[in-house]
CSV table of C-alpha atoms and ligand atoms in Angstrom, one decimal:
chain,number,residue,atom,x,y,z
A,659,UNK,CA,-110.4,143.7,-101.6
A,660,UNK,CA,-110.3,139.9,-102.0
A,661,UNK,CA,-107.3,137.8,-101.2
A,662,UNK,CA,-106.2,134.3,-102.1
A,663,UNK,CA,-104.9,132.0,-99.4
A,664,UNK,CA,-102.6,129.4,-101.0
A,665,UNK,CA,-101.2,126.4,-99.1
A,666,UNK,CA,-98.3,125.3,-101.1
A,667,UNK,CA,-96.7,121.9,-101.7
A,668,UNK,CA,-99.4,119.9,-103.5
A,669,UNK,CA,-98.4,118.4,-106.9
A,670,UNK,CA,-101.2,119.4,-109.3
A,671,UNK,CA,-103.0,116.6,-111.1
A,672,UNK,CA,-105.9,116.3,-113.4
A,673,UNK,CA,-107.7,118.0,-116.2
A,674,UNK,CA,-108.7,121.7,-116.6
A,675,UNK,CA,-110.6,123.4,-119.4
A,676,UNK,CA,-109.1,126.6,-120.8
A,677,UNK,CA,-111.5,129.6,-121.0
A,678,UNK,CA,-112.1,131.8,-124.0
A,679,UNK,CA,-109.2,134.2,-124.8
A,680,UNK,CA,-109.5,137.6,-123.0
A,681,UNK,CA,-107.2,139.3,-125.5
A,682,UNK,CA,-109.3,137.9,-128.4
A,683,UNK,CA,-112.8,138.5,-126.8
A,684,UNK,CA,-111.9,142.3,-126.1
A,685,UNK,CA,-111.3,143.3,-129.7
A,686,UNK,CA,-114.1,141.1,-131.0
A,687,UNK,CA,-116.6,142.6,-128.6
A,688,UNK,CA,-115.4,146.1,-129.8
A,689,UNK,CA,-115.7,145.0,-133.3
A,690,UNK,CA,-119.5,144.2,-132.7
A,691,UNK,CA,-119.9,148.0,-133.1
A,692,UNK,CA,-119.3,147.6,-136.9
A,693,UNK,CA,-122.0,145.0,-137.5
A,694,UNK,CA,-125.3,145.9,-139.2
A,695,UNK,CA,-127.0,142.5,-138.3
A,696,UNK,CA,-127.2,140.5,-135.1
A,697,UNK,CA,-124.0,138.9,-133.7
A,698,UNK,CA,-123.8,135.9,-131.4
A,699,UNK,CA,-120.4,135.3,-129.7
A,700,UNK,CA,-119.5,132.0,-127.9
A,701,UNK,CA,-116.7,131.1,-125.5
A,702,UNK,CA,-116.6,134.6,-123.9
A,703,UNK,CA,-114.6,134.3,-120.6
A,704,UNK,CA,-116.1,135.4,-117.3
A,705,UNK,CA,-113.7,138.2,-116.4
A,706,UNK,CA,-113.7,141.6,-115.0
A,707,UNK,CA,-112.3,143.1,-118.2
A,708,UNK,CA,-115.2,141.5,-120.2
A,709,UNK,CA,-117.7,143.0,-117.8
A,710,UNK,CA,-116.1,146.4,-118.3
A,711,UNK,CA,-116.2,146.1,-122.0
A,712,UNK,CA,-119.9,145.1,-121.9
A,713,UNK,CA,-120.6,148.1,-119.6
A,714,UNK,CA,-118.7,150.3,-122.0
A,715,UNK,CA,-120.7,149.1,-125.1
A,716,UNK,CA,-124.0,149.2,-123.1
A,717,UNK,CA,-123.4,152.8,-122.1
A,718,UNK,CA,-122.9,153.7,-125.7
A,719,UNK,CA,-126.4,152.2,-126.5
A,720,UNK,CA,-125.4,148.8,-127.8
A,721,UNK,CA,-128.1,146.2,-127.2
A,722,UNK,CA,-126.3,143.2,-125.4
A,723,UNK,CA,-127.9,140.0,-124.1
A,724,UNK,CA,-125.8,137.6,-122.0
A,725,UNK,CA,-126.7,133.9,-122.7
A,726,UNK,CA,-126.1,130.8,-120.7
A,727,UNK,CA,-122.7,129.2,-121.3
A,728,UNK,CA,-120.6,132.2,-122.0
A,729,UNK,CA,-122.4,133.6,-124.9
A,730,UNK,CA,-123.2,137.2,-125.8
A,731,UNK,CA,-125.8,138.3,-128.4
A,732,UNK,CA,-125.5,141.9,-129.8
A,733,UNK,CA,-128.3,143.4,-131.7
A,734,UNK,CA,-127.5,146.4,-134.0
A,735,UNK,CA,-129.2,149.6,-133.1
A,736,UNK,CA,-128.1,153.2,-133.3
A,737,UNK,CA,-125.8,154.3,-130.6
A,738,UNK,CA,-126.6,157.2,-128.3
A,739,UNK,CA,-123.0,158.0,-127.3
A,740,UNK,CA,-119.6,157.7,-128.9
A,741,UNK,CA,-117.6,158.1,-125.7
A,742,UNK,CA,-115.3,155.9,-123.6
A,743,UNK,CA,-115.2,157.7,-120.3
A,744,UNK,CA,-112.1,157.9,-118.2
A,745,UNK,CA,-113.6,156.1,-115.3
A,746,UNK,CA,-113.8,152.9,-117.5
A,747,UNK,CA,-110.7,153.4,-119.5
A,748,UNK,CA,-108.6,153.8,-116.4
A,749,UNK,CA,-109.4,150.4,-115.3
A,750,UNK,CA,-108.9,148.7,-118.7
A,751,UNK,CA,-106.5,150.1,-121.1
A,752,UNK,CA,-108.0,148.0,-123.9
A,753,UNK,CA,-111.0,150.3,-124.0
A,754,UNK,CA,-109.0,152.1,-126.7
A,755,UNK,CA,-110.2,149.4,-129.0
A,756,UNK,CA,-113.5,151.1,-129.5
A,757,UNK,CA,-111.8,154.0,-131.2
A,758,UNK,CA,-111.3,152.4,-134.6
A,759,UNK,CA,-114.8,150.9,-134.9
A,760,UNK,CA,-116.5,154.0,-133.7
A,761,UNK,CA,-114.7,156.2,-136.2
A,762,UNK,CA,-115.1,153.8,-139.1
A,763,UNK,CA,-118.8,153.2,-138.5
A,764,UNK,CA,-120.0,156.5,-137.0
A,765,UNK,CA,-117.4,159.0,-137.9
A,766,UNK,CA,-116.7,160.1,-134.3
A,767,UNK,CA,-115.2,158.9,-131.1
A,768,UNK,CA,-114.2,160.5,-127.8
A,769,UNK,CA,-112.0,158.0,-126.0
A,770,UNK,CA,-110.2,158.9,-122.8
A,771,UNK,CA,-106.4,158.6,-123.0
A,772,UNK,CA,-105.4,155.6,-121.0
A,773,UNK,CA,-102.5,157.4,-119.3
A,774,UNK,CA,-99.6,155.5,-117.7
A,775,UNK,CA,-100.0,152.1,-116.1
A,776,UNK,CA,-98.2,149.9,-113.7
A,777,UNK,CA,-96.1,148.1,-116.3
A,778,UNK,CA,-94.9,151.1,-118.3
A,779,UNK,CA,-95.9,154.2,-120.3
A,780,UNK,CA,-97.8,152.3,-123.0
A,781,UNK,CA,-98.6,155.1,-125.5
A,782,UNK,CA,-101.3,155.0,-128.2
A,783,UNK,CA,-99.5,157.2,-130.7
A,784,UNK,CA,-99.6,154.3,-133.3
A,785,UNK,CA,-103.3,154.0,-133.1
A,786,UNK,CA,-103.7,157.8,-133.6
A,787,UNK,CA,-101.1,158.1,-136.5
A,788,UNK,CA,-102.7,155.2,-138.4
A,789,UNK,CA,-106.2,156.6,-138.2
A,790,UNK,CA,-104.9,160.1,-139.1
A,791,UNK,CA,-103.2,158.5,-142.2
A,792,UNK,CA,-106.7,157.1,-143.0
A,793,UNK,CA,-108.1,160.7,-143.1
A,794,UNK,CA,-109.4,161.2,-139.4
A,795,UNK,CA,-109.0,164.5,-137.7
A,796,UNK,CA,-107.7,163.7,-134.2
A,797,UNK,CA,-107.0,166.0,-131.4
A,798,UNK,CA,-106.3,165.5,-127.7
A,799,UNK,CA,-108.5,167.7,-125.4
A,800,UNK,CA,-108.9,167.6,-121.7
A,801,UNK,CA,-107.5,164.1,-121.5
A,802,UNK,CA,-109.6,162.8,-124.4
A,803,UNK,CA,-108.8,161.6,-127.9
A,804,UNK,CA,-111.4,163.4,-130.0
A,805,UNK,CA,-111.5,161.8,-133.4
A,806,UNK,CA,-113.8,162.8,-136.3
A,807,UNK,CA,-114.0,161.6,-140.0
A,808,UNK,CA,-116.2,161.4,-142.9
A,809,UNK,CA,-115.7,158.0,-144.5
A,810,UNK,CA,-112.1,156.8,-143.7
A,811,UNK,CA,-109.8,156.3,-146.6
A,812,UNK,CA,-107.6,153.2,-147.2
A,813,UNK,CA,-103.9,153.8,-146.7
A,814,UNK,CA,-100.5,152.2,-146.4
A,815,UNK,CA,-99.8,152.1,-142.8
A,816,UNK,CA,-96.2,151.2,-141.6
A,817,UNK,CA,-96.2,150.6,-137.8
A,818,UNK,CA,-93.0,151.8,-136.0
A,819,UNK,CA,-93.4,149.2,-133.3
A,820,UNK,CA,-95.2,146.0,-133.3
A,821,UNK,CA,-98.5,146.8,-131.5
A,822,UNK,CA,-101.2,144.3,-130.8
A,823,UNK,CA,-104.2,146.5,-130.0
A,824,UNK,CA,-102.7,149.1,-132.4
A,825,UNK,CA,-102.8,146.6,-135.3
A,826,UNK,CA,-106.4,145.5,-134.1
A,827,UNK,CA,-107.7,149.1,-134.1
A,828,UNK,CA,-106.4,149.8,-137.6
A,829,UNK,CA,-107.6,146.5,-138.9
A,830,UNK,CA,-111.2,147.3,-137.6
A,831,UNK,CA,-111.1,150.8,-139.0
A,832,UNK,CA,-110.0,149.6,-142.4
A,833,UNK,CA,-112.9,147.2,-142.8
A,834,UNK,CA,-115.3,150.0,-143.6
A,835,UNK,CA,-112.7,152.4,-145.2
A,836,UNK,CA,-112.9,153.4,-148.8
A,837,UNK,CA,-110.4,151.4,-150.9
A,838,UNK,CA,-107.4,149.4,-149.7
A,839,UNK,CA,-105.3,149.4,-146.5
A,840,UNK,CA,-102.1,147.9,-146.1
A,841,UNK,CA,-100.8,147.5,-142.5
A,842,UNK,CA,-97.1,146.9,-142.5
A,843,UNK,CA,-95.2,145.6,-139.4
A,844,UNK,CA,-98.5,144.3,-138.2
A,845,UNK,CA,-98.7,142.2,-135.0
A,846,UNK,CA,-98.8,138.5,-135.8
A,847,UNK,CA,-100.5,137.4,-132.4
A,848,UNK,CA,-103.2,134.7,-132.8
A,849,UNK,CA,-105.7,137.1,-131.2
A,850,UNK,CA,-105.2,139.4,-134.2
A,851,UNK,CA,-106.0,136.4,-136.5
A,852,UNK,CA,-109.1,135.6,-134.4
A,853,UNK,CA,-110.3,139.1,-134.7
A,854,UNK,CA,-109.7,139.0,-138.5
A,855,UNK,CA,-111.5,135.7,-138.7
A,856,UNK,CA,-114.5,137.3,-136.9
A,857,UNK,CA,-114.6,140.4,-139.1
A,858,UNK,CA,-114.3,138.2,-142.2
A,859,UNK,CA,-117.4,136.2,-140.9
A,860,UNK,CA,-119.2,139.6,-140.9
A,861,UNK,CA,-118.2,140.1,-144.5
A,862,UNK,CA,-114.9,142.0,-144.3
A,863,UNK,CA,-112.3,141.4,-146.9
A,864,UNK,CA,-109.0,140.7,-145.1
A,865,UNK,CA,-105.8,138.9,-146.3
A,866,UNK,CA,-102.6,138.2,-144.5
A,867,UNK,CA,-103.7,138.2,-140.8
A,868,UNK,CA,-101.0,136.2,-138.9
A,869,UNK,CA,-98.3,137.8,-141.1
A,870,UNK,CA,-96.7,141.2,-140.7
A,871,UNK,CA,-98.5,142.5,-143.9
A,872,UNK,CA,-102.3,142.7,-143.6
A,873,UNK,CA,-104.4,143.8,-146.7
A,874,UNK,CA,-107.8,145.0,-146.2
A,875,UNK,CA,-110.2,145.9,-149.0
A,876,UNK,CA,-112.8,148.2,-147.5
A,877,UNK,CA,-116.6,147.3,-147.9
A,878,UNK,CA,-119.7,149.4,-147.5
A,879,UNK,CA,-121.2,147.5,-144.6
A,880,UNK,CA,-120.8,144.6,-142.5
A,881,UNK,CA,-123.4,142.0,-141.5
A,882,UNK,CA,-123.8,139.7,-138.6
A,883,UNK,CA,-122.5,136.3,-137.6
A,884,UNK,CA,-122.1,133.5,-135.0
A,885,UNK,CA,-118.5,133.2,-133.8
A,886,UNK,CA,-116.7,131.3,-131.2
A,887,UNK,CA,-113.7,133.0,-129.5
A,888,UNK,CA,-110.4,131.1,-129.4
A,889,UNK,CA,-109.1,129.6,-126.3
A,890,UNK,CA,-106.8,131.6,-124.0
A,891,UNK,CA,-103.2,130.7,-124.6
A,892,UNK,CA,-101.9,132.7,-121.6
A,893,UNK,CA,-104.2,131.0,-119.2
A,894,UNK,CA,-103.3,127.6,-120.7
A,895,UNK,CA,-99.6,128.4,-120.4
A,896,UNK,CA,-100.2,129.5,-116.7
A,897,UNK,CA,-101.7,126.1,-115.8
A,898,UNK,CA,-98.9,124.3,-117.6
A,899,UNK,CA,-96.3,126.2,-115.6
A,900,UNK,CA,-98.3,125.5,-112.3
A,901,UNK,CA,-98.0,121.7,-113.1
A,902,UNK,CA,-94.3,122.1,-113.9
A,903,UNK,CA,-93.6,123.9,-110.7
A,904,UNK,CA,-95.4,121.5,-108.5
A,905,UNK,CA,-94.0,118.3,-110.2
A,906,UNK,CA,-97.5,117.3,-111.3
A,907,UNK,CA,-99.4,116.1,-114.4
A,908,UNK,CA,-102.0,118.3,-115.8
A,909,UNK,CA,-104.0,118.2,-119.0
A,910,UNK,CA,-105.4,121.5,-120.3
A,911,UNK,CA,-108.5,120.8,-122.4
A,912,UNK,CA,-110.3,123.0,-124.9
A,913,UNK,CA,-107.1,124.7,-125.8
A,914,UNK,CA,-104.8,125.2,-128.8
A,915,UNK,CA,-101.2,124.0,-128.8
A,916,UNK,CA,-100.4,125.7,-132.1
A,917,UNK,CA,-100.2,129.1,-130.6
A,918,UNK,CA,-98.1,128.1,-127.7
A,919,UNK,CA,-95.0,126.8,-129.5
A,920,UNK,CA,-92.5,129.2,-127.7
A,921,UNK,CA,-93.9,128.4,-124.2
A,922,UNK,CA,-94.1,124.6,-124.9
A,923,UNK,CA,-90.4,124.7,-126.1
A,924,UNK,CA,-89.3,126.4,-122.9
A,925,UNK,CA,-91.3,124.0,-120.7
A,926,UNK,CA,-89.6,121.0,-122.4
A,927,UNK,CA,-86.2,122.8,-121.9
A,928,UNK,CA,-87.2,122.9,-118.1
A,929,UNK,CA,-87.5,119.2,-118.2
A,930,UNK,CA,-91.4,118.7,-118.7
A,931,UNK,CA,-92.7,116.0,-120.9
A,932,UNK,CA,-95.4,117.4,-123.0
A,933,UNK,CA,-98.0,115.7,-125.2
A,934,UNK,CA,-100.0,117.7,-127.6
A,935,UNK,CA,-103.5,116.7,-128.9
A,936,UNK,CA,-106.0,118.2,-131.4
A,937,UNK,CA,-107.3,120.4,-128.6
A,938,UNK,CA,-105.5,119.5,-125.4
A,939,UNK,CA,-102.0,119.7,-123.9
A,940,UNK,CA,-100.6,117.4,-121.3
A,941,UNK,CA,-97.6,118.3,-119.2
A,942,UNK,CA,-96.0,115.6,-117.0
A,943,UNK,CA,-93.2,116.7,-114.6
A,944,UNK,CA,-93.0,113.2,-112.8
A,945,UNK,CA,-92.2,114.8,-109.7
A,946,UNK,CA,-88.9,116.3,-110.9
A,947,UNK,CA,-87.7,119.8,-110.1
A,948,UNK,CA,-87.7,122.0,-113.2
A,949,UNK,CA,-84.3,123.3,-114.7
A,950,UNK,CA,-83.9,127.0,-115.0
A,951,UNK,CA,-84.5,128.5,-118.5
A,952,UNK,CA,-83.5,131.6,-120.3
A,953,UNK,CA,-86.3,133.7,-121.6
A,954,UNK,CA,-86.4,136.6,-124.1
A,955,UNK,CA,-89.8,138.3,-124.6
A,956,UNK,CA,-90.7,139.5,-128.1
A,957,UNK,CA,-93.8,139.8,-130.3
A,958,UNK,CA,-95.5,136.6,-131.5
A,959,UNK,CA,-94.3,134.0,-132.4
A,960,UNK,CA,-91.5,134.6,-129.9
A,961,UNK,CA,-91.9,134.2,-126.2
A,962,UNK,CA,-95.0,136.2,-124.9
A,963,UNK,CA,-94.4,138.9,-122.4
A,964,UNK,CA,-97.6,137.9,-120.8
A,965,UNK,CA,-95.9,134.6,-119.7
A,966,UNK,CA,-92.7,136.2,-118.3
A,967,UNK,CA,-93.8,136.5,-114.6
A,968,UNK,CA,-95.0,132.9,-114.6
A,969,UNK,CA,-91.6,131.7,-115.9
A,970,UNK,CA,-89.9,134.0,-113.4
A,971,UNK,CA,-91.7,132.2,-110.7
A,972,UNK,CA,-90.6,128.8,-112.2
A,973,UNK,CA,-86.9,129.9,-112.4
A,974,UNK,CA,-87.2,130.8,-108.6
A,975,UNK,CA,-87.5,127.2,-107.7
A,976,UNK,CA,-85.7,125.7,-110.6
A,977,UNK,CA,-82.3,124.0,-110.7
A,978,UNK,CA,-79.6,126.5,-111.9
A,979,UNK,CA,-79.6,130.0,-113.1
A,980,UNK,CA,-82.1,131.4,-115.6
A,981,UNK,CA,-82.2,135.0,-117.1
A,982,UNK,CA,-85.5,136.8,-118.2
A,983,UNK,CA,-84.9,139.5,-120.7
A,984,UNK,CA,-88.1,141.7,-121.0
A,985,UNK,CA,-88.1,143.7,-124.4
A,986,UNK,CA,-91.8,144.7,-124.6
A,987,UNK,CA,-92.6,146.7,-121.4
A,988,UNK,CA,-90.1,148.7,-119.5
A,989,UNK,CA,-91.4,148.1,-115.9
A,990,UNK,CA,-92.6,144.5,-115.9
A,991,UNK,CA,-90.6,143.1,-113.0
A,992,UNK,CA,-92.9,144.2,-110.2
A,993,UNK,CA,-93.4,140.6,-109.1
A,994,UNK,CA,-89.7,140.4,-108.4
A,995,UNK,CA,-89.7,142.2,-105.0
A,996,UNK,CA,-92.6,140.1,-103.9
A,997,UNK,CA,-91.0,136.9,-104.9
A,998,UNK,CA,-87.8,138.0,-103.1
A,999,UNK,CA,-90.0,138.4,-99.9
A,1000,UNK,CA,-90.6,134.7,-100.4
A,1001,UNK,CA,-87.0,133.8,-100.5
A,1002,UNK,CA,-86.3,134.0,-104.3
A,1003,UNK,CA,-82.8,134.8,-105.3
A,1004,UNK,CA,-83.2,137.4,-108.1
A,1005,UNK,CA,-81.1,140.3,-109.3
A,1006,UNK,CA,-82.3,142.8,-111.9
A,1007,UNK,CA,-79.9,144.5,-114.3
A,1008,UNK,CA,-81.8,146.9,-116.6
A,1009,UNK,CA,-84.4,144.8,-118.5
A,1010,UNK,CA,-82.9,141.5,-117.4
A,1011,UNK,CA,-83.8,139.5,-114.2
A,1012,UNK,CA,-81.2,136.9,-113.3
A,1013,UNK,CA,-82.6,134.2,-111.0
A,1014,UNK,CA,-80.8,131.5,-109.2
A,1015,UNK,CA,-83.2,128.8,-108.2
A,1016,UNK,CA,-83.6,127.8,-104.5
A,1017,UNK,CA,-84.8,124.5,-103.2
A,1018,UNK,CA,-88.0,126.0,-101.8
A,1019,UNK,CA,-89.8,129.3,-101.5
A,1020,UNK,CA,-91.3,130.2,-98.1
A,1021,UNK,CA,-94.8,131.5,-97.8
A,1022,UNK,CA,-95.3,135.2,-97.2
A,1023,UNK,CA,-98.0,137.8,-97.6
A,1024,UNK,CA,-97.5,139.2,-101.0
A,1025,UNK,CA,-99.2,142.0,-103.1
A,1026,UNK,CA,-100.4,141.6,-106.7
A,1027,UNK,CA,-99.4,144.7,-108.8
A,1028,UNK,CA,-100.6,143.9,-112.2
A,1029,UNK,CA,-102.4,140.9,-114.0
A,1030,UNK,CA,-99.6,138.6,-115.0
A,1031,UNK,CA,-97.4,139.6,-112.0
A,1032,UNK,CA,-100.3,138.3,-109.8
A,1033,UNK,CA,-100.3,135.0,-111.8
A,1034,UNK,CA,-96.6,134.6,-111.0
A,1035,UNK,CA,-97.2,135.2,-107.3
A,1036,UNK,CA,-100.0,132.5,-107.2
A,1037,UNK,CA,-97.7,130.0,-108.9
A,1038,UNK,CA,-95.0,130.8,-106.4
A,1039,UNK,CA,-97.4,130.2,-103.7
A,1040,UNK,CA,-98.5,126.8,-105.0
A,1041,UNK,CA,-94.8,125.7,-104.9
A,1042,UNK,CA,-93.9,127.4,-101.6
A,1043,UNK,CA,-94.0,125.8,-98.1
A,1044,UNK,CA,-96.6,127.3,-95.9
A,1045,UNK,CA,-99.6,129.6,-96.4
A,1046,UNK,CA,-99.1,132.5,-98.9
A,1047,UNK,CA,-101.6,135.3,-98.8
A,1048,UNK,CA,-101.9,137.2,-102.2
A,1049,UNK,CA,-103.5,140.6,-101.7
A,1050,UNK,CA,-105.2,142.6,-104.5
A,1051,UNK,CA,-106.6,139.7,-106.3
A,1052,UNK,CA,-108.8,142.0,-108.5
A,1053,UNK,CA,-105.8,142.2,-110.8
A,1054,UNK,CA,-106.0,138.5,-111.3
A,1055,UNK,CA,-109.9,138.6,-111.9
A,1056,UNK,CA,-109.3,140.9,-114.8
A,1057,UNK,CA,-107.7,138.0,-116.7
A,1058,UNK,CA,-108.2,134.6,-115.2
A,1059,UNK,CA,-111.7,133.0,-115.2
A,1060,UNK,CA,-112.5,131.2,-111.8
A,1061,UNK,CA,-108.7,130.7,-111.1
A,1062,UNK,CA,-109.1,129.4,-107.6
A,1063,UNK,CA,-111.8,126.9,-108.6
A,1064,UNK,CA,-109.8,125.6,-111.5
A,1065,UNK,CA,-106.7,125.3,-109.4
A,1066,UNK,CA,-108.5,123.8,-106.5
A,1067,UNK,CA,-110.0,121.1,-108.9
A,1068,UNK,CA,-106.4,120.2,-109.7
A,1069,UNK,CA,-105.6,119.6,-106.0
A,1070,UNK,CA,-104.2,123.0,-105.1
A,1071,UNK,CA,-104.7,124.3,-101.6
A,1072,UNK,CA,-106.3,127.7,-102.6
A,1073,UNK,CA,-109.3,129.7,-101.4
A,1074,UNK,CA,-110.6,133.1,-101.8
A,1075,UNK,CA,-110.9,135.4,-98.7
A,1076,UNK,CA,-113.6,137.9,-99.6
A,1077,UNK,CA,-112.9,141.5,-98.7
A,1078,UNK,CA,-114.5,144.9,-99.2
A,1079,UNK,CA,-114.3,146.2,-102.9
A,1080,UNK,CA,-111.5,148.6,-103.7
A,1081,UNK,CA,-110.2,150.9,-106.5
A,1082,UNK,CA,-108.8,149.5,-109.6
A,1083,UNK,CA,-105.6,150.4,-111.6
A,1084,UNK,CA,-104.7,149.8,-115.1
A,1085,UNK,CA,-102.7,146.8,-116.4
A,1086,UNK,CA,-102.5,144.8,-119.7
B,1361,UD1,C1,-101.4,143.7,-125.8
B,1361,UD1,C2,-102.1,142.7,-124.9
B,1361,UD1,C3,-101.2,142.5,-123.6
B,1361,UD1,C4,-99.7,142.1,-124.1
B,1361,UD1,C5,-99.2,143.2,-125.1
B,1361,UD1,C6,-97.9,142.7,-125.7
B,1361,UD1,C7,-104.4,143.1,-125.2
B,1361,UD1,C8,-105.7,143.6,-124.8
B,1361,UD1,N1,-103.4,143.2,-124.5
B,1361,UD1,O1,-101.3,145.0,-125.2
B,1361,UD1,O2,-101.7,141.5,-122.8
B,1361,UD1,O3,-98.9,142.2,-122.9
B,1361,UD1,O4,-100.2,143.2,-126.2
B,1361,UD1,O5,-98.0,141.3,-126.2
B,1361,UD1,O6,-104.3,142.5,-126.3
B,1361,UD1,N2,-96.5,150.9,-128.3
B,1361,UD1,C9,-96.2,152.2,-128.8
B,1361,UD1,N3,-97.1,153.0,-129.3
B,1361,UD1,C10,-98.4,152.6,-129.4
B,1361,UD1,C11,-98.7,151.3,-129.0
B,1361,UD1,C12,-97.8,150.5,-128.3
B,1361,UD1,O7,-95.0,152.6,-128.6
B,1361,UD1,O8,-99.3,153.3,-129.9
B,1361,UD1,C13,-95.4,150.1,-127.6
B,1361,UD1,C14,-95.7,149.8,-126.1
B,1361,UD1,O9,-95.3,150.8,-125.3
B,1361,UD1,C15,-95.0,148.5,-126.0
B,1361,UD1,C16,-95.1,147.8,-127.4
B,1361,UD1,O10,-95.5,148.8,-128.3
B,1361,UD1,O11,-93.6,148.7,-125.7
B,1361,UD1,C17,-96.1,146.7,-127.5
B,1361,UD1,O12,-97.4,147.2,-126.9
B,1361,UD1,P1,-98.7,146.6,-127.5
B,1361,UD1,O13,-98.5,145.4,-128.4
B,1361,UD1,O14,-99.5,147.8,-128.2
B,1361,UD1,O15,-99.5,146.3,-126.2
B,1361,UD1,P2,-101.0,146.2,-126.1
B,1361,UD1,O16,-101.7,146.1,-127.3
B,1361,UD1,O17,-101.4,147.4,-125.2
């Protein structure tokens, strides 16, 4: 298993491009199953989760061609399999995203249940309930969701909890259903909007994406399109926190500030000067130590749970006491014991982590436990004194495109130490 060796202390400076969004690219790739004509996608990030999705689609019989410059071309052709096997689903829970498209287009899907994962139980009941309400017959047998349907019927779907991939699965299914579907209490995440924009480019009739009520008027078929995936707001936010923690000045290019309001607000509260441009964000910390901030994670447009570990790292070295309240996932503080090994002063009470900033963290060997927790550990390493060795970097590779190259280009002391390949576990 690869490790990252990080020599902390350098203030990050320079410009870095954001990659395409993982959480937008995954549903969009799944949605290509709905298309009857060729689809060309641009700005696909180079990540392990994307490779897993391409493998999943390829095994089903989809015809995929990788292009230079992060493009993927998908040619429509009949599938030979309608299954997402356990061996792939266990490494990437987002494989559940093929359920809606397979059922809507082919009337059948056998998708392995994702099971538990490191950050919590993460059920898929909302996906199943919604598809049942649209007329699908769904059973669970031998660890697989076995779903069958004639043509799905439009329905009014009220989601108990705001679920991002749940909304996306039902949105994709509704595009080819007969009649109108209304998804209430829908997720408002920008990635849902990106998926809706892609589906609309294919010919879907969708209104209200980005609000909590999405209307879909089902159509008989979807065509093809060329589409560019939105930038990754979590990767962007991670680079901004890295600059803030090291007292540096970093511009993230090819990104979008409009979907980072909550994060930018907290960084300003921490003392950062931030300038926003049409497609770039510049953070200048002018060598100052950040101030601790209070964070409360909640569905978009509130503060994203996927940035909680990074702000935990920031609070570790900030001036004052900050609290992090995690309301989305029940076990998302696994970075805390590792940060404590680096000298962080953090106390956990239920779903709240209370962090008293210390002047400096000290380097230690630490273990990545899930995707965003690993990002928090890398950031801690950048601000610590000494050499931090982050183990199990495969978690990071699921969601960060060339992270060590991008950070090194900003002046960070970071390098990958290759190891033997190891087993994978599921994270967001
Ligand atoms: C997505 C993101 C992940 C992010 C999360 C929350 C992708 C590929 N992943 O994950 O990075 O951390 O949103 O912003 O986009 N829930 C249920 N029943 C369900 C589905 C969800 O109870 O059927 C609960 C979950 O346990 C959780 C909450 O709803 O407490 C939100 O989860 P959800 O939005 O579904 O997360 P994901 O879509 O898996």
